Amino acid sequence: MSSLTVTDEQASATPAKVIQPAWVRIMHWINALAMILMIMSGWQIYNASPLFDFRFSRDITLGGWLGGALLWHFAAMWLLMINGLAYLITGFATGRFRKKLLPITPSGVLHDVRAALTFKLGHDDLTVYNYVQRLLYAGIIVVGVLIVLSGLSMWKPVQLYYLVMLFGDYPTARYVHFFCMAAICAFLVIHVLLALLVPKSLRAMIIGR
Amino acid sequence: MAKRSFLIPGVDKRLLIKDSIKTMPDLTRRRFIAGGASLGAVTLLTGCDVIDSSSAEEMLKSVSKFNDAVQDFIFNPDALAPTFPESAITKPFPFNAYYDLDDAPDVDGDDWKLEVRGLVDNKKSWTLAELYKLPQVTQITRHICVEGWSAIGSWTGTPLRDFLKLIGADTRAKYVWFQCADKDGYNSPLDMRSALHPQTQMTFKYANEILPRAYGFPMKIRVPTKLGFKNPKYVVSMEVTNDYKGGYWEDQGYNSFSGS
């Protein structure tokens, strides 16, 4: 179980195993761009009528004013939705979600969270996600679906009334949309932090290996 | 190397500056590009040159027009906006405008006349007394502001489609364009299908009382299938037309369809 063995194996295997296939890498970065555009323009829209007792600084918002932010938000939404839909379809069709994200067991998550917090979580084999990753990635997919559905119900509350009913009513959909954004931001912080701690995972998301 | 003079001899400097200002971007219209073009995001999306921010602006405008078309496509003229019981009414219903209530139009109901123009058979103007005689209905619906907040109110008036029929409007025309008494000349186009929606109303009363000044006395157009800014207040004229004449907020970048 020494790390030396793993290194030997990797050295002998040429070319190195593909960790992230091209479609995952392309969709990942398109999603990153779409999310940043959606979040920054969304903060500007939030500022027009804040739900809570704070506003986002103008330095981190996009669009300049409400009208501009809405144009950005409703342009980037197509990028987010089409890319997201393609990701879900490919993820299910190729069996990637099943193979990579399942199973998620409470004991596995508990074990890996403890290992991660004590910096003992191994990253020798990047093709297998640990339980922390599985939980985070599966969770953020669910949040992604929720933020799109709550967003659509705010965009078209009359035409897509059945969606609004899913959330209760229009004001509730607005809160759901906000809290999903907050969850995504929290995910982004953890995700980027973990990627920086294990730089080869970032390399794999860029060149695949 | 001799320094070339930028000014042509005999040309008035001040006139030259005035002319060049005309070709410069209108700052108020371009506010929405601030902080956006520099992301390089648009380069990835369209491959166009974003060093000049106008291409980002053009991209956003085309997507907005595309979104107009999508909203028009998914608009179901039979889908009704939800209605609510009286207990759900927001109290007080907010006053909302780009000016203070003190600066809101103060219309004299006795002098006021609704002007009717464009593709209609009968172009006669209507006094308030004449309009009050038309059959009226009450509906309690949610007003949704482009800013995101919403409020439920009780509106009473004549369905716009009944009035359009009464004046012999060409309902194959594209728009009904409303003009208001606001000092800045607030106006807004309403697509004909939304104008003919059963809940679209010429509103004369709020909560069973004569429409107060705050909500658009003497007449507001209540469109529960549209965002708030597409619900003009203090209306003075309506024109049935095939031309897109723009609108107060639409011209500044709000999506023109803005359906809900």
Coordinates of C-alpha atoms in Angstrom, one line a residue:
Chain A
M1 CA 0.0 0.0 0.0
S2 CA 3.0 2.3 -0.3
S3 CA 2.6 5.3 -2.6
L4 CA 5.7 4.1 -4.4
T5 CA 3.8 1.2 -5.9
V6 CA 1.1 3.6 -7.3
T7 CA 3.8 5.8 -8.8
D8 CA 5.4 2.7 -10.5
E9 CA 2.1 1.6 -11.9
Q10 CA 1.4 5.1 -13.3
A11 CA 4.9 5.4 -14.8
S12 CA 4.6 2.0 -16.6
A13 CA 1.1 2.8 -17.9
T14 CA 1.4 4.9 -21.0
P15 CA -0.5 7.0 -21.9
A16 CA -1.9 7.9 -18.4
K17 CA -5.5 7.0 -17.7
V18 CA -8.1 9.6 -18.7
I19 CA -9.6 10.8 -15.4
Q20 CA -12.0 13.4 -16.8
P21 CA -13.4 12.7 -20.3
A22 CA -13.6 15.6 -22.7
W23 CA -17.4 16.1 -22.4
V24 CA -17.1 16.5 -18.6
R25 CA -14.3 19.0 -19.0
I26 CA -16.1 21.1 -21.6
M27 CA -19.4 21.1 -19.8
H28 CA -17.6 21.8 -16.4
W29 CA -16.0 25.0 -17.7
I30 CA -19.0 26.2 -19.7
N31 CA -21.0 25.7 -16.4
A32 CA -18.3 27.6 -14.4
L33 CA -18.7 30.6 -16.8
A34 CA -22.5 30.4 -16.9
M35 CA -22.7 30.2 -13.1
I36 CA -20.4 33.2 -12.6
L37 CA -22.5 35.3 -15.0
M38 CA -25.7 34.2 -13.4
I39 CA -24.5 34.8 -9.8
M40 CA -23.0 38.3 -10.5
S41 CA -26.0 39.5 -12.5
G42 CA -28.3 37.8 -9.9
W43 CA -26.7 39.9 -7.1
Q44 CA -27.4 43.1 -9.0
I45 CA -31.1 42.0 -9.5
Y46 CA -31.3 41.1 -5.8
N47 CA -30.1 44.7 -5.0
A48 CA -33.1 46.2 -6.7
S49 CA -35.4 44.8 -4.0
P50 CA -33.3 42.9 -1.3
L51 CA -34.9 40.0 0.6
F52 CA -32.6 40.6 3.6
D53 CA -31.0 43.6 5.3
F54 CA -28.0 43.7 3.0
R55 CA -26.9 44.5 -0.6
F56 CA -24.1 43.1 -2.6
S57 CA -21.2 45.5 -3.4
R58 CA -21.4 47.0 -6.9
D59 CA -17.8 45.8 -7.5
I60 CA -19.0 42.2 -7.6
T61 CA -22.2 42.6 -9.6
L62 CA -22.7 42.5 -13.3
G63 CA -24.9 44.7 -15.5
G64 CA -24.5 48.2 -14.0
W65 CA -28.2 48.5 -13.1
L66 CA -31.3 46.3 -12.9
G67 CA -32.1 46.4 -16.6
G68 CA -28.6 45.5 -17.6
A69 CA -28.4 42.7 -15.0
L70 CA -31.7 41.3 -16.3
L71 CA -30.3 41.2 -19.8
W72 CA -27.2 39.3 -18.6
H73 CA -29.2 37.0 -16.4
F74 CA -31.7 36.1 -19.1
A75 CA -28.9 35.6 -21.7
A76 CA -26.7 33.5 -19.5
M77 CA -29.7 31.4 -18.4
W78 CA -29.7 29.7 -21.8
L79 CA -26.1 28.8 -21.5
L80 CA -26.7 27.4 -18.0
M81 CA -29.9 25.5 -18.9
I82 CA -28.7 24.0 -22.2
N83 CA -25.4 23.0 -20.8
G84 CA -26.9 21.7 -17.6
L85 CA -29.5 19.6 -19.5
A86 CA -26.9 18.2 -21.8
Y87 CA -24.8 17.3 -18.7
L88 CA -27.7 15.6 -16.9
I89 CA -28.6 13.6 -20.0
T90 CA -25.0 12.5 -20.7
G91 CA -24.4 11.8 -17.1
F92 CA -27.3 9.4 -16.8
A93 CA -26.9 7.9 -20.3
T94 CA -23.3 7.0 -19.9
G95 CA -23.8 5.7 -16.4
R96 CA -21.3 8.2 -15.1
F97 CA -23.5 9.4 -12.3
R98 CA -24.2 5.9 -11.1
K99 CA -20.6 4.8 -11.3
K100 CA -19.0 7.9 -9.9
L101 CA -21.5 9.2 -7.3
L102 CA -23.1 6.0 -5.9
P103 CA -23.3 4.7 -3.4
I104 CA -23.4 7.5 -0.8
T105 CA -23.6 5.9 2.6
P106 CA -23.8 7.9 5.9
S107 CA -20.9 5.9 7.4
G108 CA -18.8 6.5 4.3
V109 CA -19.4 10.2 4.4
L110 CA -18.7 10.4 8.1
H111 CA -15.4 8.5 7.7
D112 CA -14.2 10.6 4.8
V113 CA -15.3 13.9 6.4
R114 CA -13.2 13.0 9.4
A115 CA -10.3 12.0 7.2
A116 CA -10.6 15.2 5.2
L117 CA -10.6 17.4 8.3
T118 CA -7.5 15.7 9.6
F119 CA -5.8 15.9 6.2
K120 CA -5.7 12.1 6.0
L121 CA -7.9 11.7 2.9
G122 CA -6.0 10.0 0.2
H123 CA -6.1 11.3 -3.4
D124 CA -4.0 8.6 -5.1
D125 CA -6.6 7.5 -7.5
L126 CA -8.5 10.5 -8.9
T127 CA -10.8 8.2 -10.9
V128 CA -12.7 7.3 -7.7
Y129 CA -14.5 10.0 -5.8
N130 CA -14.4 9.8 -2.1
Y131 CA -17.6 10.2 -0.1
V132 CA -17.1 13.9 0.5
Q133 CA -16.9 14.5 -3.2
R134 CA -19.8 12.2 -4.0
L135 CA -22.0 14.0 -1.5
L136 CA -21.0 17.5 -2.7
Y137 CA -21.3 16.7 -6.4
A138 CA -24.6 14.8 -6.1
G139 CA -25.9 17.6 -3.8
I140 CA -24.9 20.4 -6.1
I141 CA -26.7 18.7 -9.1
V142 CA -29.9 18.7 -7.0
V143 CA -29.4 22.3 -6.1
G144 CA -28.7 23.1 -9.7
V145 CA -32.0 21.6 -10.8
L146 CA -33.8 23.5 -8.0
I147 CA -32.3 26.8 -8.8
V148 CA -33.3 26.5 -12.5
L149 CA -36.9 25.4 -11.5
S150 CA -37.3 28.2 -9.0
G151 CA -35.8 30.6 -11.5
L152 CA -38.3 29.5 -14.2
S153 CA -41.2 29.9 -11.8
M154 CA -40.1 33.5 -11.1
W155 CA -39.6 34.2 -14.8
K156 CA -43.0 32.9 -15.9
P157 CA -45.3 32.5 -12.8
V158 CA -48.5 32.6 -14.9
Q159 CA -47.4 30.4 -17.9
L160 CA -45.5 27.9 -15.7
Y161 CA -48.0 28.0 -12.8
Y162 CA -47.6 24.3 -12.0
L163 CA -43.9 25.1 -11.2
V164 CA -44.8 27.9 -8.8
M165 CA -47.2 25.5 -7.1
L166 CA -44.2 23.1 -6.6
F167 CA -42.7 25.8 -4.3
G168 CA -46.0 27.0 -2.7
D169 CA -46.2 30.5 -4.1
Y170 CA -44.2 33.2 -6.0
P171 CA -42.5 34.8 -2.9
T172 CA -41.4 31.3 -1.7
A173 CA -39.9 30.5 -5.1
R174 CA -37.9 33.7 -4.7
Y175 CA -36.5 32.6 -1.3
V176 CA -35.7 29.1 -2.7
H177 CA -33.9 30.8 -5.6
F178 CA -31.8 32.9 -3.2
F179 CA -30.9 30.0 -0.8
C180 CA -29.9 27.8 -3.8
M181 CA -27.6 30.6 -4.9
A182 CA -26.2 30.8 -1.4
A183 CA -25.7 27.0 -1.4
I184 CA -23.9 27.2 -4.8
C185 CA -21.6 29.9 -3.5
A186 CA -20.7 27.8 -0.4
F187 CA -20.1 24.9 -2.7
L188 CA -17.8 27.0 -4.9
V189 CA -15.7 28.1 -2.0
I190 CA -15.2 24.5 -0.8
H191 CA -14.8 23.2 -4.3
V192 CA -12.1 25.7 -5.3
L193 CA -10.3 25.3 -1.9
L194 CA -10.2 21.5 -2.3
A195 CA -9.0 21.8 -5.9
L196 CA -6.2 24.1 -4.8
L197 CA -5.2 21.6 -2.1
V198 CA -5.0 18.8 -4.7
P199 CA -3.7 20.6 -7.8
K200 CA -3.6 17.4 -9.9
S201 CA -7.4 17.3 -9.8
L202 CA -7.4 20.8 -11.4
R203 CA -4.9 19.6 -14.0
A204 CA -7.2 16.6 -14.7
M205 CA -10.2 18.9 -15.2
I206 CA -8.1 20.9 -17.8
I207 CA -6.2 18.3 -19.7
G208 CA -8.1 15.2 -18.7
R209 CA -5.1 13.3 -17.1
Chain B
M1 CA 8.1 64.5 -37.9
A2 CA 5.8 67.4 -37.9
K3 CA 2.8 67.1 -35.6
R4 CA -0.4 67.0 -37.6
S5 CA -3.2 69.3 -36.6
F6 CA -6.4 67.6 -35.9
L7 CA -8.5 70.6 -36.6
I8 CA -9.4 71.5 -40.1
P9 CA -8.8 75.3 -40.8
G10 CA -12.0 77.2 -41.0
V11 CA -14.1 74.7 -38.9
D12 CA -15.7 75.9 -35.8
K13 CA -14.2 74.0 -32.9
R14 CA -17.4 74.1 -30.8
L15 CA -19.6 72.7 -33.7
L16 CA -17.0 70.0 -34.3
I17 CA -17.2 68.9 -30.6
K18 CA -21.0 69.0 -30.7
D19 CA -21.1 66.8 -33.7
S20 CA -18.6 64.3 -32.3
I21 CA -20.6 64.0 -29.0
K22 CA -23.6 62.9 -31.1
T23 CA -21.7 59.9 -32.3
M24 CA -20.5 59.0 -28.8
P25 CA -22.4 56.4 -26.8
D26 CA -25.3 57.5 -24.7
L27 CA -24.0 56.9 -21.2
T28 CA -27.4 56.1 -19.7
R29 CA -28.1 53.4 -22.2
R30 CA -24.7 51.9 -21.9
R31 CA -24.7 51.6 -18.1
F32 CA -25.5 47.9 -18.4
I33 CA -22.3 47.0 -20.1
A34 CA -20.3 48.3 -17.1
G35 CA -18.2 45.5 -15.7
G36 CA -19.5 43.0 -18.2
A37 CA -17.6 43.2 -21.4
S38 CA -14.2 42.9 -19.6
L39 CA -15.0 39.4 -18.5
G40 CA -14.0 38.0 -21.8
A41 CA -17.1 35.9 -21.4
V42 CA -18.7 37.1 -24.5
T43 CA -15.6 36.2 -26.6
L44 CA -16.2 32.6 -25.7
L45 CA -19.9 32.8 -26.4
T46 CA -19.9 34.6 -29.7
G47 CA -16.3 34.9 -30.8
C48 CA -16.9 38.6 -31.4
D49 CA -14.5 41.4 -30.4
V50 CA -15.4 42.5 -26.9
I51 CA -12.7 45.1 -26.6
D52 CA -15.4 47.3 -28.1
S53 CA -18.2 46.9 -25.5
S54 CA -20.8 47.7 -28.1
S55 CA -20.6 44.1 -29.4
A56 CA -21.5 42.8 -25.9
E57 CA -24.4 45.3 -26.0
E58 CA -25.5 44.0 -29.4
M59 CA -25.3 40.4 -28.2
L60 CA -27.4 41.2 -25.1
K61 CA -30.0 43.0 -27.3
S62 CA -30.3 40.1 -29.7
V63 CA -30.7 37.6 -26.9
S64 CA -33.4 39.9 -25.4
K65 CA -35.2 39.9 -28.8
F66 CA -34.9 36.1 -28.9
N67 CA -36.4 36.0 -25.4
D68 CA -39.3 38.2 -26.6
A69 CA -39.9 35.6 -29.3
V70 CA -39.7 32.7 -26.8
Q71 CA -42.1 34.4 -24.4
D72 CA -44.5 35.1 -27.3
F73 CA -44.3 31.4 -28.3
I74 CA -45.0 30.0 -24.8
F75 CA -47.7 32.6 -24.1
N76 CA -51.0 30.8 -23.7
P77 CA -53.9 33.3 -24.2
D78 CA -56.2 31.1 -22.1
A79 CA -53.9 30.6 -19.1
L80 CA -55.2 32.8 -16.3
A81 CA -53.1 34.5 -13.7
P82 CA -54.0 33.1 -10.2
T83 CA -56.7 35.0 -8.3
F84 CA -56.8 35.3 -4.6
P85 CA -59.4 35.8 -1.8
E86 CA -59.8 39.2 -0.3
S87 CA -57.9 38.1 2.8
A88 CA -54.7 37.8 0.7
I89 CA -54.7 41.5 -0.4
T90 CA -51.5 43.3 0.5
K91 CA -52.1 46.2 2.9
P92 CA -51.1 48.8 2.1
F93 CA -50.7 48.1 -1.6
P94 CA -47.3 49.8 -2.4
F95 CA -47.0 53.0 -4.4
N96 CA -44.2 52.5 -6.9
A97 CA -42.8 54.8 -9.5
Y98 CA -39.5 56.4 -10.6
Y99 CA -40.8 59.6 -8.8
D100 CA -42.3 60.4 -5.4
L101 CA -46.0 60.3 -4.9
D102 CA -46.0 64.2 -4.6
D103 CA -44.7 64.3 -8.2
A104 CA -47.2 61.8 -9.5
P105 CA -49.6 63.2 -12.2
D106 CA -52.6 64.9 -10.6
V107 CA -55.3 64.4 -13.2
D108 CA -58.5 66.4 -13.1
G109 CA -61.1 63.7 -13.8
D110 CA -63.7 66.2 -15.2
D111 CA -61.3 67.5 -17.8
W112 CA -59.7 64.1 -18.6
K113 CA -60.5 62.3 -21.8
L114 CA -59.2 59.0 -23.1
E115 CA -57.9 59.6 -26.6
V116 CA -58.3 56.6 -29.1
R117 CA -56.0 56.5 -32.1
G118 CA -54.7 54.3 -34.9
L119 CA -56.4 51.3 -36.4
V120 CA -59.8 51.7 -35.0
D121 CA -63.2 52.4 -36.6
N122 CA -64.4 54.9 -33.9
K123 CA -61.8 57.4 -32.9
K124 CA -64.0 59.4 -30.6
S125 CA -62.5 60.4 -27.2
W126 CA -64.1 59.0 -24.0
T127 CA -64.9 61.0 -20.9
L128 CA -64.6 59.3 -17.5
A129 CA -68.4 59.4 -17.0
E130 CA -68.8 57.5 -20.3
L131 CA -66.2 54.9 -19.4
Y132 CA -67.7 54.4 -15.9
K133 CA -71.0 53.3 -17.6
L134 CA -69.3 50.3 -19.3
P135 CA -69.7 46.9 -17.6
Q136 CA -67.1 46.3 -15.0
V137 CA -65.6 43.2 -13.3
T138 CA -63.4 42.8 -10.2
Q139 CA -60.3 40.7 -10.0
I140 CA -57.8 40.1 -7.1
T141 CA -54.5 39.3 -8.7
R142 CA -50.8 39.5 -7.9
H143 CA -48.8 42.4 -9.3
I144 CA -45.2 41.3 -9.9
C145 CA -42.6 44.0 -10.2
V146 CA -39.5 43.7 -12.4
E147 CA -37.5 44.3 -9.2
G148 CA -38.8 41.0 -7.8
W149 CA -41.2 42.1 -5.1
S150 CA -44.9 41.4 -5.5
A151 CA -48.2 42.5 -4.0
I152 CA -51.8 41.3 -4.3
G153 CA -54.5 43.9 -5.1
S154 CA -58.2 44.1 -6.0
W155 CA -58.8 45.8 -9.4
T156 CA -62.2 46.7 -10.9
G157 CA -62.8 47.9 -14.5
T158 CA -63.7 46.9 -18.0
P159 CA -61.9 44.1 -19.8
L160 CA -59.7 45.8 -22.5
R161 CA -60.8 43.3 -25.1
D162 CA -64.5 44.4 -24.7
F163 CA -63.5 48.0 -25.2
L164 CA -61.3 47.2 -28.2
K165 CA -64.3 45.4 -29.7
L166 CA -66.6 48.4 -28.9
I167 CA -64.4 50.9 -30.7
G168 CA -63.9 48.6 -33.7
A169 CA -60.2 48.0 -33.2
D170 CA -58.3 46.0 -35.7
T171 CA -57.3 43.1 -33.4
R172 CA -54.9 41.7 -36.1
A173 CA -52.7 44.7 -35.4
K174 CA -49.5 44.0 -33.4
Y175 CA -49.8 46.4 -30.5
V176 CA -51.9 48.7 -28.3
W177 CA -49.6 51.5 -27.4
F178 CA -50.4 53.5 -24.2
Q179 CA -49.4 57.0 -23.4
C180 CA -49.6 58.4 -19.9
A181 CA -49.9 61.8 -18.1
D182 CA -46.4 61.5 -16.5
K183 CA -44.2 64.5 -17.0
D184 CA -41.6 62.4 -18.8
G185 CA -44.2 61.0 -21.1
Y186 CA -44.4 57.4 -19.8
N187 CA -45.5 55.0 -22.5
S188 CA -45.5 51.3 -23.2
P189 CA -46.5 49.0 -26.0
L190 CA -48.7 45.9 -25.2
D191 CA -48.7 43.1 -27.7
M192 CA -52.2 42.4 -29.1
R193 CA -52.5 38.9 -27.7
S194 CA -51.8 40.1 -24.2
A195 CA -54.2 43.1 -24.8
L196 CA -57.0 40.6 -25.6
H197 CA -56.2 38.4 -22.6
P198 CA -59.5 38.0 -20.6
Q199 CA -57.9 39.4 -17.4
T200 CA -56.4 42.5 -19.1
Q201 CA -58.4 45.4 -17.8
M202 CA -59.0 49.1 -18.0
T203 CA -59.0 49.7 -14.3
F204 CA -61.1 52.4 -12.7
K205 CA -61.3 51.2 -9.1
Y206 CA -58.9 49.9 -6.5
A207 CA -60.5 47.9 -3.5
N208 CA -63.9 49.0 -4.7
E209 CA -63.0 52.7 -4.4
I210 CA -62.3 55.2 -7.2
L211 CA -58.7 54.5 -8.3
P212 CA -56.5 56.7 -6.0
R213 CA -53.9 59.0 -7.5
A214 CA -51.1 56.6 -6.2
Y215 CA -52.3 53.8 -8.4
G216 CA -53.0 55.8 -11.5
F217 CA -56.2 57.9 -11.4
P218 CA -58.2 58.1 -13.5
M219 CA -57.3 54.9 -15.4
K220 CA -54.7 52.2 -15.2
I221 CA -54.2 49.3 -17.5
R222 CA -54.0 46.2 -15.4
V223 CA -52.2 43.2 -17.1
P224 CA -51.8 40.3 -14.7
T225 CA -49.9 38.4 -17.3
K226 CA -47.2 41.1 -17.4
L227 CA -44.6 42.6 -15.1
G228 CA -45.6 45.8 -13.3
F229 CA -44.0 48.3 -15.6
K230 CA -46.2 47.0 -18.5
N231 CA -49.2 48.1 -16.4
P232 CA -49.3 51.9 -17.3
K233 CA -51.0 54.3 -14.9
Y234 CA -52.5 57.8 -15.6
V235 CA -53.3 56.6 -19.2
V236 CA -54.3 59.4 -21.5
S237 CA -54.4 57.7 -24.9
M238 CA -54.3 54.3 -26.6
E239 CA -53.2 53.7 -30.1
V240 CA -53.8 50.4 -32.1
T241 CA -50.8 50.1 -34.3
N242 CA -48.5 47.7 -36.2
D243 CA -45.4 49.8 -35.4
Y244 CA -43.2 49.1 -32.4
K245 CA -43.0 52.5 -30.8
G246 CA -40.9 51.6 -27.9
G247 CA -41.6 52.5 -24.3
Y248 CA -40.3 54.4 -21.3
W249 CA -38.5 51.4 -19.7
E250 CA -38.3 49.2 -22.8
D251 CA -36.1 51.9 -24.4
Q252 CA -33.7 51.7 -21.5
G253 CA -33.2 48.0 -21.7
Y254 CA -36.1 46.2 -20.0
N255 CA -37.3 43.2 -22.1
S256 CA -40.3 44.4 -24.1
F257 CA -42.5 41.3 -23.8
S258 CA -41.8 40.9 -20.0
G259 CA -44.6 38.4 -19.6
S260 CA -45.2 36.6 -16.4

